[in-house]
């Protein structure tokens, strides 16, 4: 009912007492707020602190250095077409010298390369030039624009540590100051963090100084350059064109001001003359990074080339004084000195050595060898008579500068002299040699019994100081405490610990150099070369020598040029073998024109290296990565984005790729995939992934699955559904039934050209019979490490088989394994035995090139003699492995030599009845157990008949 009153107030309500005034209520409220205020402020401050400490930078790549092979900075300088060739060359050489020193790169576009509005000043070309550089080097973090009116004077400074490193930049930033001096109401931010800065600039007395500026590449840089190059600004007749447009957008666009950091002018843009009056805080001083001859191009009374040449002449004069003060260099004139000094400069070669202090001095002061030579020749040709007085008066101010720079060069010399240990190294070596010569003389004197000078020397010899006393080192004159282990110097004095160690090293090196070296290659090195395929008969080819030389000096190689793909892959194999395939050397094997990337050992590669691999080689069709332990989902995702034409994929130990990414990989590239080789995969690659392989890879022709731990019988069933399969290699860790293999061969056997089944221990004769009935195109057959198939099964396989002769046969380790009966069952031998071996050679001997019957120990001697009797020949057989066939003797080896005219390599480990073998030319015999011979014996100089004759003579 309206107006109804409850007898008691609700607990959730506050009674409106008629006795409490509104004034007292407001007082109570204020008091409560006052009590809560500290807690609220503290909570806000705590949240702000967490955000400040743990929030990432605005640019996610702020701390990330570029991948190997990508320059960290691109120096951009726009050049006017009307510049003189000499002036242009000096500017380009100045930038390139500095860039080569720090690993940067340069970009020199012409101002006429870009379409500008009619009647627009050419200085507007700065903006499209920066945009062009950003497109050309998308992964480079920083662009440095430097006007053609400036020179880099101190090449020791690098951009990152001197300017853009976040903490360094925070210490340099000019905060809370007018953006455009002197009275702009817009001021720089006072709390800007260094990692949030994307634009670094200086200012002079008149405004922003755009002659030297740094821009971090990225989306913000694209927005900034597009806004700056807006047609509205270009059509507006600014007095200073793009510079006034820059001042406008910086003051009126907060998104640009929020990324701007102003630094003192002398940090990166020192002027050689005052601008706008006022103090001289921005004028160039010795040691400054950049000297900007601001306004020299637009002022008719000034000439940029002459002003820069004047600075160079002053530096050249200082260099000449420096050369004259060095008596060590034997020269005939100053030009020879400078030529000697500058000979260590990088002149197109790709090998760099250590830089001396004088080289640093020349580079820091922008001294060119060509300029020194030209100035010297010009002074020589000047007439001695003429304006002598006028010339002397004109050179007076220059002489003062010459003296100052000569003093700087002398200071550089003094600094170098302070490194006493390096300077005295040659003297120490000379003393050591002198001491050895003295010892030899004393030894000769000892042989003369009438010579008493030795006793006189010992009588007057100074006593050795006791341990604990102080003594001065004989070589470096440094004071040290004598110990019982202090070494004696060349002249009998004691040496400090560092000099003693150096002396011991030198003596050890000399002893090692004079010691007799073993003749020929060491056994282990020879075996390593054999496994690499390097060890061959006769002299090495020129290509092989060049490949080995490149691999030996990998640290000094910058690029491989346009080598053909097979040589690149061969070099990759050697680099992987030597464990030098790392982030530094990977770019050698990446070129945009290549269609394959083969890395046999990617264990040292990081995640960014894979991204670089896919970025540089977008046309990739073949990818082979072994030991790809850092290949992750992000890299696979980037590969799917960049490389859309992948046809060949071989991965070894890529165990950080998730199951979901495996599914996505085959769904996106499966239609073009023709070759798939996977090995040593762990938990993420399961039978369900193979279902996607069958579903999305209809054109798959070659499949290799080895040691994939989670694959089993279901995966083999999936393989049977691949319609275009021609080459199959399986090594499954889990048990697979014979019925599954029989079904696979029945469905796909007619199209198979190669078949490899390794470590299928329970495969029986039924599988061989299925191969016999269904496979009629095989050229390669491997059935290894099996203890179930019988010799009768092998004989039946090769009897009346419609398949053409095999070229590759591998049946190693097919034998019975029973320690209680090492000779095996007599009635039905297990594995490849005598009858199966005879049937194999009768069927495929005419075309066979590779034969491996290692550990088939039940093949009798009579079977080997029947096959290799000299009457039967096998014209294509190049490789035979009969290791651990204990019935083989010397007569079998001789028969192999005679029956196989194309033989190149015979492996016979564990054949203890093979003795006194004479190896014919062009054949490598490996593993014959003769202690005094090498594991691998090369035949040299004699033919097969002569070798067999010698073996017969030795046996008789």
mmCIF file of C-alpha atoms in Angstrom, residues 528-729:
data_model
loop_
_atom_site.group_PDB
_atom_site.id
_atom_site.type_symbol
_atom_site.label_atom_id
_atom_site.label_comp_id
_atom_site.label_asym_id
_atom_site.label_seq_id
_atom_site.Cartn_x
_atom_site.Cartn_y
_atom_site.Cartn_z
ATOM 1 C CA UNK A 528 87.801 -40.266 -41.763
ATOM 2 C CA UNK A 529 88.562 -39.273 -45.349
ATOM 3 C CA UNK A 530 87.366 -42.655 -46.528
ATOM 4 C CA UNK A 531 84.031 -42.269 -44.747
ATOM 5 C CA UNK A 532 83.635 -38.805 -46.264
ATOM 6 C CA UNK A 533 84.395 -40.116 -49.720
ATOM 7 C CA UNK A 534 87.510 -37.917 -49.883
ATOM 8 C CA UNK A 535 90.157 -40.636 -49.966
ATOM 9 C CA UNK A 536 90.608 -41.785 -53.561
ATOM 10 C CA UNK A 537 93.322 -43.257 -55.676
ATOM 11 C CA UNK A 538 95.613 -40.812 -57.440
ATOM 12 C CA UNK A 539 95.709 -37.051 -57.252
ATOM 13 C CA UNK A 540 92.719 -35.037 -56.107
ATOM 14 C CA UNK A 541 90.792 -32.978 -58.587
ATOM 15 C CA UNK A 542 91.047 -29.203 -58.639
ATOM 16 C CA UNK A 543 87.418 -28.917 -57.526
ATOM 17 C CA UNK A 544 88.069 -31.202 -54.545
ATOM 18 C CA UNK A 545 91.139 -29.193 -53.521
ATOM 19 C CA UNK A 546 89.179 -25.941 -53.708
ATOM 20 C CA UNK A 547 86.327 -27.378 -51.651
ATOM 21 C CA UNK A 548 88.721 -28.555 -48.941
ATOM 22 C CA UNK A 549 90.473 -25.170 -48.892
ATOM 23 C CA UNK A 550 87.177 -23.318 -48.478
ATOM 24 C CA UNK A 551 86.118 -25.639 -45.660
ATOM 25 C CA UNK A 552 89.472 -25.178 -43.919
ATOM 26 C CA UNK A 553 89.179 -21.353 -43.978
ATOM 27 C CA UNK A 554 85.456 -21.016 -43.349
ATOM 28 C CA UNK A 555 85.916 -18.119 -40.904
ATOM 29 C CA UNK A 556 87.373 -15.904 -43.639
ATOM 30 C CA UNK A 557 84.733 -16.557 -46.305
ATOM 31 C CA UNK A 558 82.018 -13.960 -46.840
ATOM 32 C CA UNK A 559 80.181 -15.513 -49.797
ATOM 33 C CA UNK A 560 80.480 -18.443 -52.199
ATOM 34 C CA UNK A 561 79.362 -16.576 -55.288
ATOM 35 C CA UNK A 562 77.366 -18.371 -57.972
ATOM 36 C CA UNK A 563 78.559 -21.905 -57.307
ATOM 37 C CA UNK A 564 76.367 -24.619 -58.836
ATOM 38 C CA UNK A 565 73.971 -26.433 -56.544
ATOM 39 C CA UNK A 566 75.942 -29.752 -56.341
ATOM 40 C CA UNK A 567 79.091 -27.963 -55.126
ATOM 41 C CA UNK A 568 77.075 -25.959 -52.592
ATOM 42 C CA UNK A 569 75.632 -29.188 -51.205
ATOM 43 C CA UNK A 570 79.099 -30.774 -51.100
ATOM 44 C CA UNK A 571 80.444 -27.813 -49.151
ATOM 45 C CA UNK A 572 77.472 -28.033 -46.816
ATOM 46 C CA UNK A 573 78.363 -31.652 -46.152
ATOM 47 C CA UNK A 574 81.980 -30.773 -45.255
ATOM 48 C CA UNK A 575 80.915 -27.852 -43.062
ATOM 49 C CA UNK A 576 78.547 -30.163 -41.192
ATOM 50 C CA UNK A 577 81.249 -32.779 -40.776
ATOM 51 C CA UNK A 578 83.618 -30.211 -39.267
ATOM 52 C CA UNK A 579 80.847 -28.927 -36.936
ATOM 53 C CA UNK A 580 81.087 -25.382 -38.306
ATOM 54 C CA UNK A 581 77.576 -25.089 -39.749
ATOM 55 C CA UNK A 582 76.464 -22.284 -37.441
ATOM 56 C CA UNK A 583 74.576 -19.009 -37.603
ATOM 57 C CA UNK A 584 77.665 -17.256 -38.976
ATOM 58 C CA UNK A 585 78.302 -19.687 -41.848
ATOM 59 C CA UNK A 586 74.696 -20.555 -42.774
ATOM 60 C CA UNK A 587 74.243 -17.448 -45.028
ATOM 61 C CA UNK A 588 76.991 -18.818 -47.311
ATOM 62 C CA UNK A 589 74.558 -21.497 -48.487
ATOM 63 C CA UNK A 590 71.506 -19.270 -48.919
ATOM 64 C CA UNK A 591 70.816 -17.514 -52.219
ATOM 65 C CA UNK A 592 67.494 -16.352 -53.658
ATOM 66 C CA UNK A 593 68.168 -18.201 -56.916
ATOM 67 C CA UNK A 594 68.651 -21.604 -55.257
ATOM 68 C CA UNK A 595 65.877 -24.179 -55.229
ATOM 69 C CA UNK A 596 67.233 -26.358 -52.426
ATOM 70 C CA UNK A 597 68.701 -26.011 -48.940
ATOM 71 C CA UNK A 598 70.678 -28.993 -47.623
ATOM 72 C CA UNK A 599 72.093 -28.869 -44.080
ATOM 73 C CA UNK A 600 73.423 -32.211 -42.853
ATOM 74 C CA UNK A 601 73.978 -30.998 -39.277
ATOM 75 C CA UNK A 602 71.688 -28.234 -38.032
ATOM 76 C CA UNK A 603 72.430 -28.826 -34.347
ATOM 77 C CA UNK A 604 74.043 -25.382 -33.914
ATOM 78 C CA UNK A 605 71.321 -23.430 -35.722
ATOM 79 C CA UNK A 606 68.852 -21.308 -33.744
ATOM 80 C CA UNK A 607 65.178 -20.656 -34.429
ATOM 81 C CA UNK A 608 65.924 -17.348 -36.193
ATOM 82 C CA UNK A 609 68.290 -19.152 -38.565
ATOM 83 C CA UNK A 610 65.420 -21.229 -39.900
ATOM 84 C CA UNK A 611 63.361 -18.103 -40.504
ATOM 85 C CA UNK A 612 66.292 -16.565 -42.369
ATOM 86 C CA UNK A 613 66.602 -19.750 -44.411
ATOM 87 C CA UNK A 614 62.997 -19.559 -45.583
ATOM 88 C CA UNK A 615 63.142 -15.780 -46.113
ATOM 89 C CA UNK A 616 66.248 -15.801 -48.343
ATOM 90 C CA UNK A 617 65.292 -18.861 -50.433
ATOM 91 C CA UNK A 618 61.580 -18.406 -51.226
ATOM 92 C CA UNK A 619 61.788 -20.616 -54.353
ATOM 93 C CA UNK A 620 62.801 -23.594 -52.253
ATOM 94 C CA UNK A 621 61.669 -26.951 -53.624
ATOM 95 C CA UNK A 622 64.001 -29.234 -51.668
ATOM 96 C CA UNK A 623 64.646 -28.985 -47.911
ATOM 97 C CA UNK A 624 67.001 -31.386 -46.087
ATOM 98 C CA UNK A 625 67.634 -30.738 -42.374
ATOM 99 C CA UNK A 626 69.448 -33.223 -40.150
ATOM 100 C CA UNK A 627 69.637 -32.798 -36.374
ATOM 101 C CA UNK A 628 67.034 -30.045 -36.623
ATOM 102 C CA UNK A 629 66.675 -29.862 -32.842
ATOM 103 C CA UNK A 630 65.617 -26.173 -32.820
ATOM 104 C CA UNK A 631 63.047 -26.422 -35.608
ATOM 105 C CA UNK A 632 59.781 -25.326 -33.981
ATOM 106 C CA UNK A 633 56.216 -24.496 -34.925
ATOM 107 C CA UNK A 634 56.976 -20.819 -35.598
ATOM 108 C CA UNK A 635 59.632 -21.723 -38.166
ATOM 109 C CA UNK A 636 57.316 -24.233 -39.873
ATOM 110 C CA UNK A 637 54.568 -21.605 -39.923
ATOM 111 C CA UNK A 638 56.922 -19.115 -41.593
ATOM 112 C CA UNK A 639 57.997 -21.782 -44.092
ATOM 113 C CA UNK A 640 54.377 -22.427 -45.041
ATOM 114 C CA UNK A 641 53.942 -18.699 -45.603
ATOM 115 C CA UNK A 642 57.069 -18.188 -47.722
ATOM 116 C CA UNK A 643 57.819 -21.510 -49.453
ATOM 117 C CA UNK A 644 54.758 -22.685 -51.336
ATOM 118 C CA UNK A 645 56.526 -24.900 -53.910
ATOM 119 C CA UNK A 646 58.051 -27.502 -51.597
ATOM 120 C CA UNK A 647 58.393 -30.893 -53.315
ATOM 121 C CA UNK A 648 61.145 -32.622 -51.328
ATOM 122 C CA UNK A 649 61.107 -32.649 -47.501
ATOM 123 C CA UNK A 650 63.676 -34.533 -45.399
ATOM 124 C CA UNK A 651 63.781 -33.956 -41.628
ATOM 125 C CA UNK A 652 65.910 -35.697 -39.030
ATOM 126 C CA UNK A 653 65.198 -35.348 -35.299
ATOM 127 C CA UNK A 654 62.706 -32.457 -35.606
ATOM 128 C CA UNK A 655 61.131 -33.297 -32.251
ATOM 129 C CA UNK A 656 59.965 -29.790 -31.253
ATOM 130 C CA UNK A 657 57.313 -29.657 -33.959
ATOM 131 C CA UNK A 658 53.891 -30.255 -32.446
ATOM 132 C CA UNK A 659 51.350 -32.773 -33.722
ATOM 133 C CA UNK A 660 48.992 -30.004 -34.815
ATOM 134 C CA UNK A 661 51.718 -28.403 -36.926
ATOM 135 C CA UNK A 662 52.484 -31.756 -38.597
ATOM 136 C CA UNK A 663 48.825 -32.006 -39.589
ATOM 137 C CA UNK A 664 48.847 -28.436 -40.934
ATOM 138 C CA UNK A 665 52.113 -28.981 -42.830
ATOM 139 C CA UNK A 666 50.762 -31.865 -44.880
ATOM 140 C CA UNK A 667 47.405 -30.211 -45.444
ATOM 141 C CA UNK A 668 48.977 -27.049 -46.930
ATOM 142 C CA UNK A 669 51.904 -28.423 -48.969
ATOM 143 C CA UNK A 670 50.746 -31.999 -49.496
ATOM 144 C CA UNK A 671 49.441 -31.582 -53.029
ATOM 145 C CA UNK A 672 52.921 -30.701 -54.384
ATOM 146 C CA UNK A 673 54.946 -32.980 -52.111
ATOM 147 C CA UNK A 674 56.697 -35.803 -53.986
ATOM 148 C CA UNK A 675 59.450 -36.886 -51.549
ATOM 149 C CA UNK A 676 59.063 -37.308 -47.780
ATOM 150 C CA UNK A 677 61.878 -38.599 -45.557
ATOM 151 C CA UNK A 678 61.453 -38.572 -41.775
ATOM 152 C CA UNK A 679 63.825 -40.066 -39.229
ATOM 153 C CA UNK A 680 64.162 -40.167 -35.439
ATOM 154 C CA UNK A 681 60.848 -38.503 -34.631
ATOM 155 C CA UNK A 682 59.456 -38.687 -31.122
ATOM 156 C CA UNK A 683 56.079 -38.360 -29.480
ATOM 157 C CA UNK A 684 54.407 -35.789 -31.772
ATOM 158 C CA UNK A 685 54.438 -37.853 -34.992
ATOM 159 C CA UNK A 686 51.798 -40.575 -34.675
ATOM 160 C CA UNK A 687 49.701 -42.863 -36.867
ATOM 161 C CA UNK A 688 47.020 -40.162 -37.160
ATOM 162 C CA UNK A 689 49.519 -37.904 -38.947
ATOM 163 C CA UNK A 690 50.126 -40.634 -41.519
ATOM 164 C CA UNK A 691 46.413 -40.607 -42.259
ATOM 165 C CA UNK A 692 46.750 -36.940 -43.273
ATOM 166 C CA UNK A 693 49.797 -37.821 -45.374
ATOM 167 C CA UNK A 694 47.699 -40.332 -47.310
ATOM 168 C CA UNK A 695 44.768 -37.929 -47.580
ATOM 169 C CA UNK A 696 46.570 -34.738 -48.617
ATOM 170 C CA UNK A 697 49.682 -36.075 -50.429
ATOM 171 C CA UNK A 698 48.287 -37.928 -53.442
ATOM 172 C CA UNK A 699 51.445 -37.329 -55.535
ATOM 173 C CA UNK A 700 53.915 -38.791 -53.054
ATOM 174 C CA UNK A 701 56.417 -40.987 -54.928
ATOM 175 C CA UNK A 702 59.204 -41.552 -52.383
ATOM 176 C CA UNK A 703 58.616 -42.273 -48.688
ATOM 177 C CA UNK A 704 61.178 -43.051 -45.983
ATOM 178 C CA UNK A 705 60.121 -43.605 -42.354
ATOM 179 C CA UNK A 706 62.916 -44.677 -40.022
ATOM 180 C CA UNK A 707 62.914 -44.872 -36.219
ATOM 181 C CA UNK A 708 59.725 -42.839 -35.736
ATOM 182 C CA UNK A 709 58.922 -44.097 -32.242
ATOM 183 C CA UNK A 710 55.120 -43.701 -32.265
ATOM 184 C CA UNK A 711 54.472 -45.261 -35.664
ATOM 185 C CA UNK A 712 53.184 -48.817 -35.814
ATOM 186 C CA UNK A 713 51.069 -51.198 -37.807
ATOM 187 C CA UNK A 714 48.361 -48.583 -38.568
ATOM 188 C CA UNK A 715 50.964 -46.366 -40.246
ATOM 189 C CA UNK A 716 51.998 -49.257 -42.528
ATOM 190 C CA UNK A 717 48.336 -49.778 -43.433
ATOM 191 C CA UNK A 718 48.154 -46.086 -44.383
ATOM 192 C CA UNK A 719 51.252 -46.394 -46.584
ATOM 193 C CA UNK A 720 49.478 -49.067 -48.588
ATOM 194 C CA UNK A 721 46.923 -46.431 -49.700
ATOM 195 C CA UNK A 722 49.420 -44.107 -51.445
ATOM 196 C CA UNK A 723 48.578 -44.448 -55.157
ATOM 197 C CA UNK A 724 51.783 -43.069 -56.757
ATOM 198 C CA UNK A 725 54.334 -44.709 -54.444
ATOM 199 C CA UNK A 726 57.517 -45.817 -56.248
ATOM 200 C CA UNK A 727 60.221 -45.812 -53.566
ATOM 201 C CA UNK A 728 59.594 -47.120 -50.037
ATOM 202 C CA UNK A 729 61.964 -47.427 -47.066
#
